[in-house]
PDB file of C-alpha atoms in Angstrom:
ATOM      1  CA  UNK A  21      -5.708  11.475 -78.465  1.00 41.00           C
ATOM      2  CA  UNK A  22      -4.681  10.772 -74.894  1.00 44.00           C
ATOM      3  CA  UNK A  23      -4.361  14.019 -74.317  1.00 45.00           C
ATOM      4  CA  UNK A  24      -8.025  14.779 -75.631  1.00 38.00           C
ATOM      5  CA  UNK A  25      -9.420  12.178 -73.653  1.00 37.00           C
ATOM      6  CA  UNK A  26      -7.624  13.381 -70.346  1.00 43.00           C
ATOM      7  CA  UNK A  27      -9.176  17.067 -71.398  1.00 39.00           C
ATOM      8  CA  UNK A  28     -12.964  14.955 -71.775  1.00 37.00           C
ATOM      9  CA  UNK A  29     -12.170  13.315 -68.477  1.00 41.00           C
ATOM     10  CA  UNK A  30     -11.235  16.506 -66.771  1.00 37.00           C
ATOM     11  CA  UNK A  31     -14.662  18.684 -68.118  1.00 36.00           C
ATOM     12  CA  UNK A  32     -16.502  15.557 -67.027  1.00 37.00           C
ATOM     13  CA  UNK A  33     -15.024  15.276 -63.364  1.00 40.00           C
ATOM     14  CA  UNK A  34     -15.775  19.237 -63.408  1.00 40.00           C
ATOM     15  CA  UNK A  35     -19.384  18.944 -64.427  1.00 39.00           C
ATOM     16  CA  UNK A  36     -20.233  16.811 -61.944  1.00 42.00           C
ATOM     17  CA  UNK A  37     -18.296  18.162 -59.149  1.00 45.00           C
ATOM     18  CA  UNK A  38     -20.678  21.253 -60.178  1.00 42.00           C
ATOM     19  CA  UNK A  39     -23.548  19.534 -60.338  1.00 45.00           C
ATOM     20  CA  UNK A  40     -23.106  18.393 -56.763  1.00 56.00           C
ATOM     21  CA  UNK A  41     -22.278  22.105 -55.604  1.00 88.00           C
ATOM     22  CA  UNK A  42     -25.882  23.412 -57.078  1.00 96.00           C
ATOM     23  CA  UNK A  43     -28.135  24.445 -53.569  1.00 97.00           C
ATOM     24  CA  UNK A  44     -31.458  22.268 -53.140  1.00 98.00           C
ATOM     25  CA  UNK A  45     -32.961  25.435 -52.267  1.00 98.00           C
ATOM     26  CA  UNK A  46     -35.075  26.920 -55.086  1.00 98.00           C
ATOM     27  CA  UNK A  47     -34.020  30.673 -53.923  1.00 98.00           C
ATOM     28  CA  UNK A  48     -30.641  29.680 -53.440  1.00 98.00           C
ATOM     29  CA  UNK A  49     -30.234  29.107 -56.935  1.00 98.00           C
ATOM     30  CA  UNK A  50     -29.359  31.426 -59.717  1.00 98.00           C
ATOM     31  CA  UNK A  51     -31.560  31.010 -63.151  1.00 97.00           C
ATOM     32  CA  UNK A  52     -28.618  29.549 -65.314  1.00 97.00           C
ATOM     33  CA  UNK A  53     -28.098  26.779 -62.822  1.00 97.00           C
ATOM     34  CA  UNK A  54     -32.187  26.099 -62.908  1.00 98.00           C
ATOM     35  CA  UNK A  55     -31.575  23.021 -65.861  1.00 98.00           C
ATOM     36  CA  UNK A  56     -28.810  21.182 -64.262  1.00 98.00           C
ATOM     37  CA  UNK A  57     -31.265  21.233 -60.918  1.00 98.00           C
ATOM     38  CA  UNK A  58     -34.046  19.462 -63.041  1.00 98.00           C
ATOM     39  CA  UNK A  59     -31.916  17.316 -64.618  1.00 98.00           C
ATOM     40  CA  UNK A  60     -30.247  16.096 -61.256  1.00 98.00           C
ATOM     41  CA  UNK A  61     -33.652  16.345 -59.207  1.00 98.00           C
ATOM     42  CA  UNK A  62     -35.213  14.274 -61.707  1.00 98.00           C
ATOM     43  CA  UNK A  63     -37.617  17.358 -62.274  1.00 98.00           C
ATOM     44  CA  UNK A  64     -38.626  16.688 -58.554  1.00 98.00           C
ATOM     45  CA  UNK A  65     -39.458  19.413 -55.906  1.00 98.00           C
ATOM     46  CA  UNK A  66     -39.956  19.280 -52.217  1.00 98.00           C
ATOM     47  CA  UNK A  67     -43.240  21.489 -51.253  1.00 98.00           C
ATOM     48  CA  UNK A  68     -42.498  21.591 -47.392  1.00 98.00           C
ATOM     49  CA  UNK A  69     -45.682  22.949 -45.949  1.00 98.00           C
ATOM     50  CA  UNK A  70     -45.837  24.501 -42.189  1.00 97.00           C
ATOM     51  CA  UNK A  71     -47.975  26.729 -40.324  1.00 97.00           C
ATOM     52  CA  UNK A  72     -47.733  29.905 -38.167  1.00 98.00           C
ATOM     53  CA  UNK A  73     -49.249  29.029 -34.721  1.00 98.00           C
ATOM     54  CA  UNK A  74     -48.623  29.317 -31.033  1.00 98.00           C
ATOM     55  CA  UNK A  75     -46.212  25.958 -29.906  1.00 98.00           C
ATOM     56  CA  UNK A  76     -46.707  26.095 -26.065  1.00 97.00           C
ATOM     57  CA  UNK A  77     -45.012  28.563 -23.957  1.00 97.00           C
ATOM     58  CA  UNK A  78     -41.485  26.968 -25.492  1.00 98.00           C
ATOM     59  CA  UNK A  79     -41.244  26.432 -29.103  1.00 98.00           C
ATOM     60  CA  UNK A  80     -41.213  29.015 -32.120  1.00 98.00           C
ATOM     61  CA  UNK A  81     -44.032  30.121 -33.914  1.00 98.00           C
ATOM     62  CA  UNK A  82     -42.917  28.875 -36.485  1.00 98.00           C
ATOM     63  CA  UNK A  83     -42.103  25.058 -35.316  1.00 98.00           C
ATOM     64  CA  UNK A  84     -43.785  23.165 -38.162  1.00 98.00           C
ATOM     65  CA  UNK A  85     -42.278  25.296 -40.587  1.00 97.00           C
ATOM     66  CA  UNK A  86     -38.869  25.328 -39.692  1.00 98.00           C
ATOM     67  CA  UNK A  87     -39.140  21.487 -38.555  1.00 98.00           C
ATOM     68  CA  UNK A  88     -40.192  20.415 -42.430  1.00 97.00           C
ATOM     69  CA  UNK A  89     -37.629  22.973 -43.577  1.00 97.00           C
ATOM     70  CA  UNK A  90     -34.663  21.222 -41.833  1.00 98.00           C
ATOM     71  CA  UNK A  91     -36.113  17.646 -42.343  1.00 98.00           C
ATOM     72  CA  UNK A  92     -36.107  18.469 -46.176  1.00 98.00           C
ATOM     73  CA  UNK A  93     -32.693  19.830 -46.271  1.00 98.00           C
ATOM     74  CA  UNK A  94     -31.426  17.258 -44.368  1.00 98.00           C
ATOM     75  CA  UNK A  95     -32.526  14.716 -46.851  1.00 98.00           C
ATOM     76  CA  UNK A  96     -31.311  16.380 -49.651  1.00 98.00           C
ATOM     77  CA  UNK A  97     -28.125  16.159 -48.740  1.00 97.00           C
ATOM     78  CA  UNK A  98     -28.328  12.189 -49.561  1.00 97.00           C
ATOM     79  CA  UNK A  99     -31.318  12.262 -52.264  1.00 98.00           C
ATOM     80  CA  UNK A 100     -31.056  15.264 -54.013  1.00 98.00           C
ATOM     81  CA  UNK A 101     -34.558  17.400 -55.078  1.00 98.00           C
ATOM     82  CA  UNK A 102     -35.328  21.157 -55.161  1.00 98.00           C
ATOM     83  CA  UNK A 103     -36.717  22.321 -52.269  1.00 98.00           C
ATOM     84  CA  UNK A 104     -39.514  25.245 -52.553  1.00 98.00           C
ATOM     85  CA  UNK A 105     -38.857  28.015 -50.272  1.00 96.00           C
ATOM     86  CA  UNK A 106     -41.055  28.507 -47.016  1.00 92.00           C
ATOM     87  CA  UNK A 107     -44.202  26.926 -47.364  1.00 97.00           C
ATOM     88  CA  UNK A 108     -46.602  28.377 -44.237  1.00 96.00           C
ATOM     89  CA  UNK A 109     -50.151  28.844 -45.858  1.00 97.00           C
ATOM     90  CA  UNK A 110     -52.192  26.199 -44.179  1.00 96.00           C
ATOM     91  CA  UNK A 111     -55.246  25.207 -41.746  1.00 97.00           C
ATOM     92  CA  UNK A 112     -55.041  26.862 -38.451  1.00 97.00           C
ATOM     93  CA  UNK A 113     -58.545  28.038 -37.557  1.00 97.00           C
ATOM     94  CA  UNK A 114     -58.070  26.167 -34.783  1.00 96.00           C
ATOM     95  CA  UNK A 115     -55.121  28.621 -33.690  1.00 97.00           C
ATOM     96  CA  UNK A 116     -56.801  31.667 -34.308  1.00 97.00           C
ATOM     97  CA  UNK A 117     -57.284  32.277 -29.940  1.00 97.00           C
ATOM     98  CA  UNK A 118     -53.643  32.900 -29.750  1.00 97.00           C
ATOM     99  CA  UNK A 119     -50.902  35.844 -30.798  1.00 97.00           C
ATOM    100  CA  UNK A 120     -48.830  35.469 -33.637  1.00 97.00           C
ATOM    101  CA  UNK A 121     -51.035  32.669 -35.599  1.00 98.00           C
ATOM    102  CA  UNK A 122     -51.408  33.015 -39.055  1.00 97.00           C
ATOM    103  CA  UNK A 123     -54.778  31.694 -40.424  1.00 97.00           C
ATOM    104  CA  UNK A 124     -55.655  32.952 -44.097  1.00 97.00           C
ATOM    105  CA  UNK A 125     -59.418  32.183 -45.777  1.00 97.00           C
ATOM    106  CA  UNK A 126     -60.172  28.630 -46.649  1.00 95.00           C
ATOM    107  CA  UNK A 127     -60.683  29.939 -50.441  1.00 96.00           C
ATOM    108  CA  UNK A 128     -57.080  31.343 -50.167  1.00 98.00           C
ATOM    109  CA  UNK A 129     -55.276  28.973 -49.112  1.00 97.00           C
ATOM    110  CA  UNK A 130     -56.589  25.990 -51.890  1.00 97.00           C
ATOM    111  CA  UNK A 131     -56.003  28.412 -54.526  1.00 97.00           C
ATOM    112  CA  UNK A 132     -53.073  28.993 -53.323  1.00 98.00           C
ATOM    113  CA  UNK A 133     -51.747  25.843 -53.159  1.00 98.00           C
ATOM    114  CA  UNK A 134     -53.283  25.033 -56.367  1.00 97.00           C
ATOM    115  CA  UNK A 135     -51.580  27.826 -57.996  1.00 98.00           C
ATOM    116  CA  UNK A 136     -48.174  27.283 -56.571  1.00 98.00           C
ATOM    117  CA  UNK A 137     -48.018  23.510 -58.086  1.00 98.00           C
ATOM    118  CA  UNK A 138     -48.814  24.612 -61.541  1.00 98.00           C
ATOM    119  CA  UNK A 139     -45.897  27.154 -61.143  1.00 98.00           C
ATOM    120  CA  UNK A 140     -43.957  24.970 -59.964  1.00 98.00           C
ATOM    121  CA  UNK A 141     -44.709  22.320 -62.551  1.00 98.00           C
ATOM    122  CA  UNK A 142     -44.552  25.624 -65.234  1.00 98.00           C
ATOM    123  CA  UNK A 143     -40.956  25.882 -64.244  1.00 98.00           C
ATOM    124  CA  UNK A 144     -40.223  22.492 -65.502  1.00 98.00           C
ATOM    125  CA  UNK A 145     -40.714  19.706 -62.636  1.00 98.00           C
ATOM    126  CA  UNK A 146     -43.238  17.013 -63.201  1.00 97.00           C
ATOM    127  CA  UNK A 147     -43.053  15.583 -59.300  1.00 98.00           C
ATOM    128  CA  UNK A 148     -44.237  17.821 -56.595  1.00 98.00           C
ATOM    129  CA  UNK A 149     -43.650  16.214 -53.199  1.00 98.00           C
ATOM    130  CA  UNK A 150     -45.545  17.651 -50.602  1.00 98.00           C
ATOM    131  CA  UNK A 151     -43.603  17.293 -46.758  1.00 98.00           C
ATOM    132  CA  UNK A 152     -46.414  18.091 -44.097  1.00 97.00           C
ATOM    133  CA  UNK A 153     -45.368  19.372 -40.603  1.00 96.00           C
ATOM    134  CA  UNK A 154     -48.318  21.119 -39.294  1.00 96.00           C
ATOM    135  CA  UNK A 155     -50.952  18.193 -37.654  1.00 94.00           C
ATOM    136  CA  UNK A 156     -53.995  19.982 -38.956  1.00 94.00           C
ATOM    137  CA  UNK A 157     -53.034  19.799 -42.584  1.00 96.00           C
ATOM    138  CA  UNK A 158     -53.588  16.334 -43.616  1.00 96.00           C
ATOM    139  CA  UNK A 159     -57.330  16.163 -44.322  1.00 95.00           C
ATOM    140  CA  UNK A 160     -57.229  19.622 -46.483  1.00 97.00           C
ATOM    141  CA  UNK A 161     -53.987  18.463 -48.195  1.00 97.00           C
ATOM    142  CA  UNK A 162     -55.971  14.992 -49.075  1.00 97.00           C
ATOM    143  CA  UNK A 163     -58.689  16.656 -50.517  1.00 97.00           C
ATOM    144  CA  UNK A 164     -57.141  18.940 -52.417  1.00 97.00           C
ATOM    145  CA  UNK A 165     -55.120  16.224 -54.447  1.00 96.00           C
ATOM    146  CA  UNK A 166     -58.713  14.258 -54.755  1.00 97.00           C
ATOM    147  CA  UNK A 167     -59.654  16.986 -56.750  1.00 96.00           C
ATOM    148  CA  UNK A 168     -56.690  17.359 -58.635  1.00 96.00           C
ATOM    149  CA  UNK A 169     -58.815  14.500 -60.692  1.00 96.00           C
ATOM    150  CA  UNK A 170     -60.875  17.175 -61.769  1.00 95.00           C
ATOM    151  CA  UNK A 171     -58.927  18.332 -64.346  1.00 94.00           C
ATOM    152  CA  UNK A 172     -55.499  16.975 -66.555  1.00 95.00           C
ATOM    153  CA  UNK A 173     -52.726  18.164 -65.005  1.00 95.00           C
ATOM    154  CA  UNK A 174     -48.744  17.831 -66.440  1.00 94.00           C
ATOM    155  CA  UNK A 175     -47.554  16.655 -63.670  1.00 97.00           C
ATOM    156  CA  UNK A 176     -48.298  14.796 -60.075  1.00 98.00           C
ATOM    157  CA  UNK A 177     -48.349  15.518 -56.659  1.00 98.00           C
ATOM    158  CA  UNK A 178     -46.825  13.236 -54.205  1.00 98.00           C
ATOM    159  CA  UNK A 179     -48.094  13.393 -50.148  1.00 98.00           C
ATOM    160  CA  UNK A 180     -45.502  11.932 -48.137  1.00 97.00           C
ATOM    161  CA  UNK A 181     -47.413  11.182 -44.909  1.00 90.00           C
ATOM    162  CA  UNK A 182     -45.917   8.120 -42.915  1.00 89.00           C
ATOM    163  CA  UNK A 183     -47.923   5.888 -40.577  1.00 82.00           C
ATOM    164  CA  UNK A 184     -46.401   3.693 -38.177  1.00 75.00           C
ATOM    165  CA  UNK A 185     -42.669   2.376 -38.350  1.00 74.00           C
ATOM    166  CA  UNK A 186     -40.340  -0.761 -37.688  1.00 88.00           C
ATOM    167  CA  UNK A 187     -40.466  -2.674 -34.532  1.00 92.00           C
ATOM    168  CA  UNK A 188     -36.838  -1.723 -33.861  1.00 95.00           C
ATOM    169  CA  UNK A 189     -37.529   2.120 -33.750  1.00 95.00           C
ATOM    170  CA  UNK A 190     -40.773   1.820 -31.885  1.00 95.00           C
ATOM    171  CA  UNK A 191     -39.276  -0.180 -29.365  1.00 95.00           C
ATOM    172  CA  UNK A 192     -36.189   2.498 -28.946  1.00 96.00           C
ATOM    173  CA  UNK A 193     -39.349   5.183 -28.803  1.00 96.00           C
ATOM    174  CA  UNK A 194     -41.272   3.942 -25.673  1.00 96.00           C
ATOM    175  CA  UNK A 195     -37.620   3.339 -24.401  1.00 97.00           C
ATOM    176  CA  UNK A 196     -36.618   6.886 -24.638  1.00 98.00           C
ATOM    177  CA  UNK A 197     -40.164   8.482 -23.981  1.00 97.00           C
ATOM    178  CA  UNK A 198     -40.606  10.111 -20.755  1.00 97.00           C
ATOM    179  CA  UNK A 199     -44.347  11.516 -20.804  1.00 97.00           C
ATOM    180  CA  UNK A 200     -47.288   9.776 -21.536  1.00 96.00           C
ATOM    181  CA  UNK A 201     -47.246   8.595 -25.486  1.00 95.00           C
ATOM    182  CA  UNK A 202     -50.973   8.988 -25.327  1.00 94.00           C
ATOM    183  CA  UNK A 203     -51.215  12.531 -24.727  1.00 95.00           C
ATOM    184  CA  UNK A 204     -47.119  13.797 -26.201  1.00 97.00           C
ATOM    185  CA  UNK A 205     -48.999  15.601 -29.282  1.00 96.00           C
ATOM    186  CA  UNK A 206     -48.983  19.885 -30.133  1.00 97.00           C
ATOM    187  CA  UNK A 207     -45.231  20.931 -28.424  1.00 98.00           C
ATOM    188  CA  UNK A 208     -45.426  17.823 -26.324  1.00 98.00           C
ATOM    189  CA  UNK A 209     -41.928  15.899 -25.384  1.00 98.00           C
ATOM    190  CA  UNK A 210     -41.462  14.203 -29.313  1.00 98.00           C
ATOM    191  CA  UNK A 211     -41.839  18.040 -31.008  1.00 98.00           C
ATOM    192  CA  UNK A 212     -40.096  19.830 -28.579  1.00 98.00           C
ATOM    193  CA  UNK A 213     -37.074  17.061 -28.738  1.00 98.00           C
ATOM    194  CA  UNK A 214     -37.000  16.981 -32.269  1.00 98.00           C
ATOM    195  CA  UNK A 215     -36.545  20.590 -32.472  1.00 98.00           C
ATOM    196  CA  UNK A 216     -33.971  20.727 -29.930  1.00 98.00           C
ATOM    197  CA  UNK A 217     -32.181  18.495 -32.492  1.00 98.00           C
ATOM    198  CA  UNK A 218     -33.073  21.040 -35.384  1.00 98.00           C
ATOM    199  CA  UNK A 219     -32.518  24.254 -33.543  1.00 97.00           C
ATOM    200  CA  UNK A 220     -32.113  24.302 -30.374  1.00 98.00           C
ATOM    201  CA  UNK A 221     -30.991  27.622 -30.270  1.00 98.00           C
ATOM    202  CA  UNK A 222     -34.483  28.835 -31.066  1.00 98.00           C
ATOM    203  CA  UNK A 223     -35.827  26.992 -27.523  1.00 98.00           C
ATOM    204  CA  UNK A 224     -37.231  28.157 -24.363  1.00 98.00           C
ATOM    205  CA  UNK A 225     -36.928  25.724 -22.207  1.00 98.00           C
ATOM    206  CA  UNK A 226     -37.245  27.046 -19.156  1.00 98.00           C
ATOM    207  CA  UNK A 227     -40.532  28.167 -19.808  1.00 98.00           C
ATOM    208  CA  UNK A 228     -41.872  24.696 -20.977  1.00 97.00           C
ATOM    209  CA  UNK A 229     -43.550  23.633 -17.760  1.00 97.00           C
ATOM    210  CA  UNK A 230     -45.419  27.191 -17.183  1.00 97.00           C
ATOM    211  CA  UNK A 231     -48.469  26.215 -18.976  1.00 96.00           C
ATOM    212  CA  UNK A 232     -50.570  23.050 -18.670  1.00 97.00           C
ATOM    213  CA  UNK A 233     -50.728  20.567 -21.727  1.00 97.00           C
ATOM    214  CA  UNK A 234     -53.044  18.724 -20.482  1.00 97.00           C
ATOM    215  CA  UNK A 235     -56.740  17.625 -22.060  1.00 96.00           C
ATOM    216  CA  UNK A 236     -59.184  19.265 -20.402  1.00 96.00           C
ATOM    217  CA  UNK A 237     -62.131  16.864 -21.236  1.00 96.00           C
ATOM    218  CA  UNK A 238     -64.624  19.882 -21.950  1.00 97.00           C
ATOM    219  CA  UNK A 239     -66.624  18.028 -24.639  1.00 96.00           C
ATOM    220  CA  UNK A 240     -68.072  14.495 -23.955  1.00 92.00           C
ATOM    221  CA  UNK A 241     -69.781  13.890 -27.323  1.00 94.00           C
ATOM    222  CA  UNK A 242     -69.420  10.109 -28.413  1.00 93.00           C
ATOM    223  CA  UNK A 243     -68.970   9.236 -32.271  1.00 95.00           C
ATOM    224  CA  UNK A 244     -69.666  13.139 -33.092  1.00 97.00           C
ATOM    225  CA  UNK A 245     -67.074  15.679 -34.821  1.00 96.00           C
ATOM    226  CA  UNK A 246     -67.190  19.434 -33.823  1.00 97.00           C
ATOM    227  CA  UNK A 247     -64.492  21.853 -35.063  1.00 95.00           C
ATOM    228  CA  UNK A 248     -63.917  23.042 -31.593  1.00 97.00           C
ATOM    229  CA  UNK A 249     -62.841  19.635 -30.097  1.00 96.00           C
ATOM    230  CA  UNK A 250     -59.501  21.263 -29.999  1.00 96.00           C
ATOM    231  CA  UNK A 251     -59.563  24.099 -28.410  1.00 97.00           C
ATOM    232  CA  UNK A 252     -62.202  22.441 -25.966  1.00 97.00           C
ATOM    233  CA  UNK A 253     -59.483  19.758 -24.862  1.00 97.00           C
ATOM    234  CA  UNK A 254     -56.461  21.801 -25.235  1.00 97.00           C
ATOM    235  CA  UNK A 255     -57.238  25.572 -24.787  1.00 97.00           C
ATOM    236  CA  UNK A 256     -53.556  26.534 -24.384  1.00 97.00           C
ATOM    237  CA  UNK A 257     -53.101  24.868 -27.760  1.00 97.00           C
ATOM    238  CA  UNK A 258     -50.352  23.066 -25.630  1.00 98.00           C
ATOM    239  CA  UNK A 259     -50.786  19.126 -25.597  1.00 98.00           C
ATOM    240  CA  UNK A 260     -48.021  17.113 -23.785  1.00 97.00           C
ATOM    241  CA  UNK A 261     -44.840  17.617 -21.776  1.00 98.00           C
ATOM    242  CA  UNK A 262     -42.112  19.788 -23.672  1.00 98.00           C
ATOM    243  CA  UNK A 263     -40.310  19.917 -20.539  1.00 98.00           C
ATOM    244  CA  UNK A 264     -39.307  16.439 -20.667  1.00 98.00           C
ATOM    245  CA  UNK A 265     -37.956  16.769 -23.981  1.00 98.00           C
ATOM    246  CA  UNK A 266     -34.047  15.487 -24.390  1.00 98.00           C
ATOM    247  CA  UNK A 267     -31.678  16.480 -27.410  1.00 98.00           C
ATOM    248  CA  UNK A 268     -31.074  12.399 -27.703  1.00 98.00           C
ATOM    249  CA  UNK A 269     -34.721  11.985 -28.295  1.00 98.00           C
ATOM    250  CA  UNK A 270     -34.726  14.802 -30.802  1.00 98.00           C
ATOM    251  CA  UNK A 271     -31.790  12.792 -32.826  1.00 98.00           C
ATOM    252  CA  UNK A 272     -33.069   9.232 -32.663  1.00 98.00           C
ATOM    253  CA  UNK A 273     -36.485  10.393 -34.378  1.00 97.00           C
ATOM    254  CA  UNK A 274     -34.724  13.234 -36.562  1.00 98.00           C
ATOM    255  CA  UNK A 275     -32.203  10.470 -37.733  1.00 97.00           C
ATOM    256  CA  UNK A 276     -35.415   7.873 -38.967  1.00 97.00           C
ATOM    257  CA  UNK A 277     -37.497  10.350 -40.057  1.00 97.00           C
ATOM    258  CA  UNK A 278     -34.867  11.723 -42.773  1.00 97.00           C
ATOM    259  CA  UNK A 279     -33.598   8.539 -43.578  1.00 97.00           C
ATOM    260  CA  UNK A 280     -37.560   7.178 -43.961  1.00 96.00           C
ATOM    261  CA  UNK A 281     -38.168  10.475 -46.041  1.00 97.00           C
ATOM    262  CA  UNK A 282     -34.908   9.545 -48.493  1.00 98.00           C
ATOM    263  CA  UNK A 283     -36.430   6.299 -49.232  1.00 97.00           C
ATOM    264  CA  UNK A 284     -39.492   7.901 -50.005  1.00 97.00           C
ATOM    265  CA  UNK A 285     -38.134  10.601 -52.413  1.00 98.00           C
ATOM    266  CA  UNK A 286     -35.930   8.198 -54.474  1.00 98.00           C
ATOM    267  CA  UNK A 287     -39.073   5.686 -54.765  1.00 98.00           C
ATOM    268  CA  UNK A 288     -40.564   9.272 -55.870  1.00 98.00           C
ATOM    269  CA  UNK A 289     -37.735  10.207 -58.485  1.00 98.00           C
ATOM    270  CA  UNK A 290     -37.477   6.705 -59.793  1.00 97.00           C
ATOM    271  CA  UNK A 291     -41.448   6.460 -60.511  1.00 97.00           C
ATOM    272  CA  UNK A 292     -42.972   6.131 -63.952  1.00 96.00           C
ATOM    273  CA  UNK A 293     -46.154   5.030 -63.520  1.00 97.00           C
ATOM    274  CA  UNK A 294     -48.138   7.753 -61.839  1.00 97.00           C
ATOM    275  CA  UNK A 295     -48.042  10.398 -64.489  1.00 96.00           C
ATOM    276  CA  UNK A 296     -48.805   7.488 -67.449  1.00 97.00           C
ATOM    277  CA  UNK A 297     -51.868   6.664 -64.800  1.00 97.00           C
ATOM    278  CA  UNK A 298     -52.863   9.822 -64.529  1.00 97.00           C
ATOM    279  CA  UNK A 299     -52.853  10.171 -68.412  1.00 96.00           C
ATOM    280  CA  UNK A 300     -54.987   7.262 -68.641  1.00 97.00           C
ATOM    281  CA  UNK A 301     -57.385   8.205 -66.509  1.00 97.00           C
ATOM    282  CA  UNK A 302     -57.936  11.626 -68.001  1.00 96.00           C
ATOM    283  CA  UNK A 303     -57.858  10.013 -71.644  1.00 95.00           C
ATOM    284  CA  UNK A 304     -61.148   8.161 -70.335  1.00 95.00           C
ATOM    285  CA  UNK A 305     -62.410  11.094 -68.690  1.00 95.00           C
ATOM    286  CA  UNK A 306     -62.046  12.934 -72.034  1.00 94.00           C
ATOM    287  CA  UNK A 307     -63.675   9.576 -74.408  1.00 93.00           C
ATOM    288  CA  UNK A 308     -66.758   9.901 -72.359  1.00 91.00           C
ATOM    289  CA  UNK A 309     -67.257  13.757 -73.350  1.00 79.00           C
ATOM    290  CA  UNK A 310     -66.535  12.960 -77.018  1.00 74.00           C
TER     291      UNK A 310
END
């Protein structure tokens, strides 16, 4: 008997040793190890979603992508989740002036995006968490989960977009800020340090300061929205200082933004109520057809 339950002990110290040895990375995995990944993800998957665009004369093409991509598997680390592979079909019209910017159709990338969650949720999760890094996502990633409410869906979608943070940290951020807060935006000083942090070996540093980042005030239209209020403030699609960017300012906000993003995901993993909502609703939806 005690040697039976040493054997049960044994296979149970094994299994989860294993279990914390499976990648967070949905292509790192191999098929067999797909159920213990749901079961320890709590059928939860990390959508990271970047963009292919210009990032001053400094910082990869690539920047928002690779920034979500390291933020994610960073957090992982402590909160596990799947993480979907690279994620770079967004909004970029804005972009579209510059080499090396990838800016699909408007129709392609929602059906996109809508077809990728119901694969994902096909494969078995029921929580899709979408990580943003790209600036001009937000509003199309908003609507698009509004009109998820246009038809049942098996599972829910999750937009992890922060606003504002503790006293403490904001305090340690002017501290530590070099540039002008009010203008550090597209490969300003807080991007450009936080991928110094990420991958630094990527940067250009030397090269930060040959183009101007700042607004150039071309539009003076009060209380009005025009799609080319970008490019009319910031043709170099540059905004900010990357030249005053510091590794130590790249860690302190790398450091709260993953640990902000854990608490986010296990809130996330632990919830019950969103999917039973979303049931609910639909069940209503469906009574008023009948």
């Amino acid at each position: 008997m005690k040697t039976y339950l040493l054997l049960f002990a044994v296979l149970l110290l094994s299994a989860y040793s294993f279990a914390q040895q499976i990648p967070a990375r949905w292509d790192e995995l191999v098929a067999s190890d797909f159920p213990a990944a749901l079961e320890k993800s709590s059928k939860t998957c990390i959508l990271p979603i970047g963009i292919l665009e210009k990032h001053g004369p400094h910082s990869p093409i690539g920047t928002d992508l690779i920034h979500v991509r390291e933020w994610a598997a960073h957090a992982v680390k402590s909160e596990y989740a799947v993480v979907f592979p690279d994620y770079f079909y967004g909004q970029i019209n804005e972009a579209r002036h510059q080499p090396g910017t990838f800016a699909l159709p408007s129709k392609v990338i929602w059906d996109l995006l809508e077809a990728t969650c119901d694969e994902i949720a096909r494969n078995g999760f029921d929580k899709i968490v979408i990580l943003n890094g790209h600036g001009g996502n937000p509003e199309f990633i908003q609507f698009f989960m509004q009109s998820l409410l246009n038809k049942r869906h098996n599972y829910a979608v999750y937009f992890y977009n922060p606003h504002g943070a503790d006293k403490e940290y904001t305090d340690q951020y002017r501290k530590m800020h070099k540039s002008a807060i009010e203008g550090d935006q597209h490969a300003g000083e807080s991007e450009t340090a936080s991928m110094l942090y990420y991958r630094p070996d990527l940067m250009k540093m030397d090269r930060a300061a040959s183009q101007s980042g700042e607004n150039q005030h071309r539009l003076n239209l009060t209380n009005i929205y025009t799609p080319i209020w970008w490019y009319a403030a910031y043709p170099n699609h540059y905004a900010g200082e990357g030249a005053k960017a510091t590794p130590e300012f790249g860690k302190f906000i790398a450091e709260h933004e993953i640990a902000s993003f854990i608490q986010a995901l296990k809130a996330i993993k632990a919830d019950t109520s969103t999917i039973k909502l979303q049931n609910e609703f639909f069940d209503k939806v469906d009574a008023l057809n009948k």
